[in-house]
Amino acid sequence: MGVPPGMLRRMKMSVRARRAGGTRAPGGASGGSGRLAGVAMMFGSGLSNQVGAATGALAFPVIGPAGVVAVRQWVAGAVLLAVGRPRVRSFTWRQWWPVLSLAVVFATMNLSLYTAIDRIGLGLAVTLEFLGPLAVALAASRRAVDLGCALIAGAAVVVLARPQPTTDYPGIALGLLAAVCWASYILLNRTVGSRLPGAQGSAAAAGLSALLYIPVGVTVLIHHPPTMGALGYAATAGVLSSAVPFLADLLALRRIPARFFGVFMSVNPVLAALVGLVILDQTPHVTEWLAIAAIVTANTVSVLTAGRRPSAGGSVPG
């Protein structure tokens, strides 16, 4: 991916989504021009997220996935702390434990996703990670259509993991681990959002995640001396996959219904596959394209038929 991994934006998006629903923005922004602007912002957000992940992957040969994630976490943590401004001294233990858990999830999610990207390619890694929010949404439902969507998504994963001499099972496992982390992020973020005001919880978790990567990053960079180009790629990933999507998503949700935002999330695995093809020269097989299409379709059908059911997810992790 994802990213997962932009961290801060997902909490604000879920809050705005529940409050705004399909309401019209001030000044008629949800009308023609406003909705077009929202679509453009969503597309820019998704594209930025995937280009950021692909750009970070360009540094893998020099500092590896762990080195890229460390630099990316440092940059993202600094940006999100500046935006969220958490008042950590006032946090109680009831507020701290979900924040600490969220920090561990951030750290695990991005490392597993980037390592999966290194092994199985951007498109497949992000598609597998995308199963996380889809699973959360489907688990809360008792509708037959959602059961059908779950079966379609499960069949697609079987296709992606079909036994072959060249099948990279560790890479697939890491992609699925990233999916579990994204699902955990959604559930933890709900708790954090209910116990801390604004974006303080996600910002604090991002900062702690950045701290966790100091010993990892220092060790990796000592053993694999980075070039300026590699550091630039990793830092760019932090900006493109965190800061840019965060701002774009917040602005987009002022112009479009939250449900439409959920549908547009489905474009991310497709964008990831296309960006991986253009930037990283990673070409999915026909069966892999079909599996990606099946998972995207399952999410789209589930969201479109959900009526007023609250959205379970957020944007692509960063």
PDB file of N, CA and C in Angstrom, residues 125-171:
ATOM      1  N   ALA A 125       0.056  -6.469  -2.886  1.00  0.00           N
ATOM      2  CA  ALA A 125       0.184  -6.173  -1.463  1.00  0.00           C
ATOM      3  C   ALA A 125      -0.954  -5.272  -0.984  1.00  0.00           C
ATOM      4  N   VAL A 126      -1.243  -4.219  -1.739  1.00  0.00           N
ATOM      5  CA  VAL A 126      -2.322  -3.302  -1.352  1.00  0.00           C
ATOM      6  C   VAL A 126      -3.677  -3.988  -1.449  1.00  0.00           C
ATOM      7  N   THR A 127      -3.856  -4.866  -2.433  1.00  0.00           N
ATOM      8  CA  THR A 127      -5.119  -5.601  -2.549  1.00  0.00           C
ATOM      9  C   THR A 127      -5.347  -6.488  -1.339  1.00  0.00           C
ATOM     10  N   LEU A 128      -4.320  -7.206  -0.905  1.00  0.00           N
ATOM     11  CA  LEU A 128      -4.454  -8.044   0.274  1.00  0.00           C
ATOM     12  C   LEU A 128      -4.711  -7.200   1.516  1.00  0.00           C
ATOM     13  N   GLU A 129      -4.008  -6.089   1.644  1.00  0.00           N
ATOM     14  CA  GLU A 129      -4.217  -5.202   2.791  1.00  0.00           C
ATOM     15  C   GLU A 129      -5.644  -4.672   2.807  1.00  0.00           C
ATOM     16  N   PHE A 130      -6.212  -4.474   1.646  1.00  0.00           N
ATOM     17  CA  PHE A 130      -7.557  -3.925   1.507  1.00  0.00           C
ATOM     18  C   PHE A 130      -8.616  -4.852   2.114  1.00  0.00           C
ATOM     19  N   LEU A 131      -8.270  -6.126   2.306  1.00  0.00           N
ATOM     20  CA  LEU A 131      -9.207  -7.061   2.922  1.00  0.00           C
ATOM     21  C   LEU A 131      -9.501  -6.699   4.375  1.00  0.00           C
ATOM     22  N   GLY A 132      -8.619  -5.935   5.010  1.00  0.00           N
ATOM     23  CA  GLY A 132      -8.824  -5.553   6.409  1.00  0.00           C
ATOM     24  C   GLY A 132     -10.105  -4.762   6.636  1.00  0.00           C
ATOM     25  N   PRO A 133     -10.233  -3.571   6.026  1.00  0.00           N
ATOM     26  CA  PRO A 133     -11.472  -2.817   6.216  1.00  0.00           C
ATOM     27  C   PRO A 133     -12.692  -3.519   5.645  1.00  0.00           C
ATOM     28  N   LEU A 134     -12.507  -4.286   4.573  1.00  0.00           N
ATOM     29  CA  LEU A 134     -13.638  -5.028   4.016  1.00  0.00           C
ATOM     30  C   LEU A 134     -14.143  -6.068   5.024  1.00  0.00           C
ATOM     31  N   ALA A 135     -13.215  -6.738   5.695  1.00  0.00           N
ATOM     32  CA  ALA A 135     -13.603  -7.741   6.685  1.00  0.00           C
ATOM     33  C   ALA A 135     -14.341  -7.105   7.855  1.00  0.00           C
ATOM     34  N   VAL A 136     -13.882  -5.942   8.307  1.00  0.00           N
ATOM     35  CA  VAL A 136     -14.556  -5.257   9.417  1.00  0.00           C
ATOM     36  C   VAL A 136     -15.984  -4.884   9.026  1.00  0.00           C
ATOM     37  N   ALA A 137     -16.140  -4.374   7.819  1.00  0.00           N
ATOM     38  CA  ALA A 137     -17.470  -3.973   7.353  1.00  0.00           C
ATOM     39  C   ALA A 137     -18.400  -5.175   7.231  1.00  0.00           C
ATOM     40  N   LEU A 138     -17.881  -6.272   6.693  1.00  0.00           N
ATOM     41  CA  LEU A 138     -18.726  -7.450   6.479  1.00  0.00           C
ATOM     42  C   LEU A 138     -19.031  -8.184   7.779  1.00  0.00           C
ATOM     43  N   ALA A 139     -18.101  -8.137   8.740  1.00  0.00           N
ATOM     44  CA  ALA A 139     -18.295  -8.861   9.997  1.00  0.00           C
ATOM     45  C   ALA A 139     -19.465  -8.313  10.801  1.00  0.00           C
ATOM     46  N   ALA A 140     -19.753  -7.041  10.642  1.00  0.00           N
ATOM     47  CA  ALA A 140     -20.838  -6.422  11.404  1.00  0.00           C
ATOM     48  C   ALA A 140     -22.193  -6.597  10.733  1.00  0.00           C
ATOM     49  N   SER A 141     -22.226  -7.274   9.594  1.00  0.00           N
ATOM     50  CA  SER A 141     -23.463  -7.376   8.821  1.00  0.00           C
ATOM     51  C   SER A 141     -24.041  -8.785   8.885  1.00  0.00           C
ATOM     52  N   ARG A 142     -25.370  -8.856   8.761  1.00  0.00           N
ATOM     53  CA  ARG A 142     -26.051 -10.150   8.673  1.00  0.00           C
ATOM     54  C   ARG A 142     -26.798 -10.275   7.342  1.00  0.00           C
ATOM     55  N   ARG A 143     -26.457  -9.425   6.378  1.00  0.00           N
ATOM     56  CA  ARG A 143     -27.165  -9.418   5.106  1.00  0.00           C
ATOM     57  C   ARG A 143     -26.600 -10.493   4.173  1.00  0.00           C
ATOM     58  N   ALA A 144     -27.477 -11.074   3.389  1.00  0.00           N
ATOM     59  CA  ALA A 144     -27.046 -12.112   2.448  1.00  0.00           C
ATOM     60  C   ALA A 144     -26.075 -11.548   1.418  1.00  0.00           C
ATOM     61  N   VAL A 145     -26.301 -10.305   0.984  1.00  0.00           N
ATOM     62  CA  VAL A 145     -25.429  -9.719  -0.027  1.00  0.00           C
ATOM     63  C   VAL A 145     -24.009  -9.563   0.505  1.00  0.00           C
ATOM     64  N   ASP A 146     -23.873  -9.263   1.812  1.00  0.00           N
ATOM     65  CA  ASP A 146     -22.536  -9.130   2.382  1.00  0.00           C
ATOM     66  C   ASP A 146     -21.863 -10.487   2.519  1.00  0.00           C
ATOM     67  N   LEU A 147     -22.648 -11.525   2.792  1.00  0.00           N
ATOM     68  CA  LEU A 147     -22.082 -12.876   2.810  1.00  0.00           C
ATOM     69  C   LEU A 147     -21.547 -13.238   1.428  1.00  0.00           C
ATOM     70  N   GLY A 148     -22.310 -12.877   0.397  1.00  0.00           N
ATOM     71  CA  GLY A 148     -21.840 -13.109  -0.964  1.00  0.00           C
ATOM     72  C   GLY A 148     -20.569 -12.345  -1.266  1.00  0.00           C
ATOM     73  N   CYS A 149     -20.487 -11.089  -0.801  1.00  0.00           N
ATOM     74  CA  CYS A 149     -19.277 -10.280  -1.007  1.00  0.00           C
ATOM     75  C   CYS A 149     -18.083 -10.906  -0.293  1.00  0.00           C
ATOM     76  N   ALA A 150     -18.310 -11.426   0.909  1.00  0.00           N
ATOM     77  CA  ALA A 150     -17.225 -12.067   1.655  1.00  0.00           C
ATOM     78  C   ALA A 150     -16.724 -13.306   0.921  1.00  0.00           C
ATOM     79  N   LEU A 151     -17.642 -14.084   0.360  1.00  0.00           N
ATOM     80  CA  LEU A 151     -17.248 -15.284  -0.387  1.00  0.00           C
ATOM     81  C   LEU A 151     -16.452 -14.919  -1.637  1.00  0.00           C
ATOM     82  N   ILE A 152     -16.874 -13.831  -2.312  1.00  0.00           N
ATOM     83  CA  ILE A 152     -16.140 -13.386  -3.509  1.00  0.00           C
ATOM     84  C   ILE A 152     -14.732 -12.964  -3.134  1.00  0.00           C
ATOM     85  N   ALA A 153     -14.612 -12.156  -2.058  1.00  0.00           N
ATOM     86  CA  ALA A 153     -13.291 -11.695  -1.626  1.00  0.00           C
ATOM     87  C   ALA A 153     -12.424 -12.877  -1.202  1.00  0.00           C
ATOM     88  N   GLY A 154     -13.014 -13.859  -0.504  1.00  0.00           N
ATOM     89  CA  GLY A 154     -12.251 -15.026  -0.087  1.00  0.00           C
ATOM     90  C   GLY A 154     -11.765 -15.843  -1.268  1.00  0.00           C
ATOM     91  N   ALA A 155     -12.635 -16.001  -2.267  1.00  0.00           N
ATOM     92  CA  ALA A 155     -12.227 -16.733  -3.472  1.00  0.00           C
ATOM     93  C   ALA A 155     -11.087 -16.014  -4.193  1.00  0.00           C
ATOM     94  N   ALA A 156     -11.145 -14.684  -4.187  1.00  0.00           N
ATOM     95  CA  ALA A 156     -10.087 -13.903  -4.836  1.00  0.00           C
ATOM     96  C   ALA A 156      -8.748 -14.106  -4.141  1.00  0.00           C
ATOM     97  N   VAL A 157      -8.770 -14.187  -2.807  1.00  0.00           N
ATOM     98  CA  VAL A 157      -7.530 -14.423  -2.062  1.00  0.00           C
ATOM     99  C   VAL A 157      -6.973 -15.803  -2.389  1.00  0.00           C
ATOM    100  N   VAL A 158      -7.850 -16.793  -2.520  1.00  0.00           N
ATOM    101  CA  VAL A 158      -7.400 -18.133  -2.895  1.00  0.00           C
ATOM    102  C   VAL A 158      -6.715 -18.099  -4.263  1.00  0.00           C
ATOM    103  N   VAL A 159      -7.284 -17.316  -5.190  1.00  0.00           N
ATOM    104  CA  VAL A 159      -6.681 -17.176  -6.515  1.00  0.00           C
ATOM    105  C   VAL A 159      -5.304 -16.535  -6.404  1.00  0.00           C
ATOM    106  N   LEU A 160      -5.206 -15.483  -5.577  1.00  0.00           N
ATOM    107  CA  LEU A 160      -3.917 -14.810  -5.409  1.00  0.00           C
ATOM    108  C   LEU A 160      -2.873 -15.729  -4.781  1.00  0.00           C
ATOM    109  N   ALA A 161      -3.319 -16.627  -3.906  1.00  0.00           N
ATOM    110  CA  ALA A 161      -2.386 -17.499  -3.188  1.00  0.00           C
ATOM    111  C   ALA A 161      -2.298 -18.899  -3.786  1.00  0.00           C
ATOM    112  N   ARG A 162      -2.786 -19.065  -5.013  1.00  0.00           N
ATOM    113  CA  ARG A 162      -2.821 -20.392  -5.628  1.00  0.00           C
ATOM    114  C   ARG A 162      -1.417 -21.013  -5.665  1.00  0.00           C
ATOM    115  N   PRO A 163      -1.306 -22.281  -5.289  1.00  0.00           N
ATOM    116  CA  PRO A 163       0.014 -22.920  -5.215  1.00  0.00           C
ATOM    117  C   PRO A 163       0.693 -22.990  -6.586  1.00  0.00           C
ATOM    118  N   GLN A 164       1.900 -22.473  -6.647  1.00  0.00           N
ATOM    119  CA  GLN A 164       2.741 -22.537  -7.843  1.00  0.00           C
ATOM    120  C   GLN A 164       4.193 -22.587  -7.375  1.00  0.00           C
ATOM    121  N   PRO A 165       5.087 -23.033  -8.226  1.00  0.00           N
ATOM    122  CA  PRO A 165       6.495 -23.047  -7.827  1.00  0.00           C
ATOM    123  C   PRO A 165       7.021 -21.661  -7.458  1.00  0.00           C
ATOM    124  N   THR A 166       6.448 -20.619  -8.076  1.00  0.00           N
ATOM    125  CA  THR A 166       6.938 -19.266  -7.822  1.00  0.00           C
ATOM    126  C   THR A 166       6.111 -18.511  -6.792  1.00  0.00           C
ATOM    127  N   THR A 167       5.141 -19.166  -6.175  1.00  0.00           N
ATOM    128  CA  THR A 167       4.289 -18.476  -5.207  1.00  0.00           C
ATOM    129  C   THR A 167       5.105 -18.031  -3.998  1.00  0.00           C
ATOM    130  N   ASP A 168       4.997 -16.762  -3.665  1.00  0.00           N
ATOM    131  CA  ASP A 168       5.720 -16.210  -2.519  1.00  0.00           C
ATOM    132  C   ASP A 168       4.775 -16.203  -1.319  1.00  0.00           C
ATOM    133  N   TYR A 169       4.733 -17.296  -0.593  1.00  0.00           N
ATOM    134  CA  TYR A 169       3.815 -17.405   0.539  1.00  0.00           C
ATOM    135  C   TYR A 169       4.160 -16.431   1.668  1.00  0.00           C
ATOM    136  N   PRO A 170       5.456 -16.217   1.990  1.00  0.00           N
ATOM    137  CA  PRO A 170       5.760 -15.204   3.009  1.00  0.00           C
ATOM    138  C   PRO A 170       5.254 -13.817   2.614  1.00  0.00           C
ATOM    139  N   GLY A 171       5.383 -13.459   1.332  1.00  0.00           N
ATOM    140  CA  GLY A 171       4.884 -12.159   0.885  1.00  0.00           C
ATOM    141  C   GLY A 171       3.377 -12.050   1.032  1.00  0.00           C
TER     142      GLY A 171
END
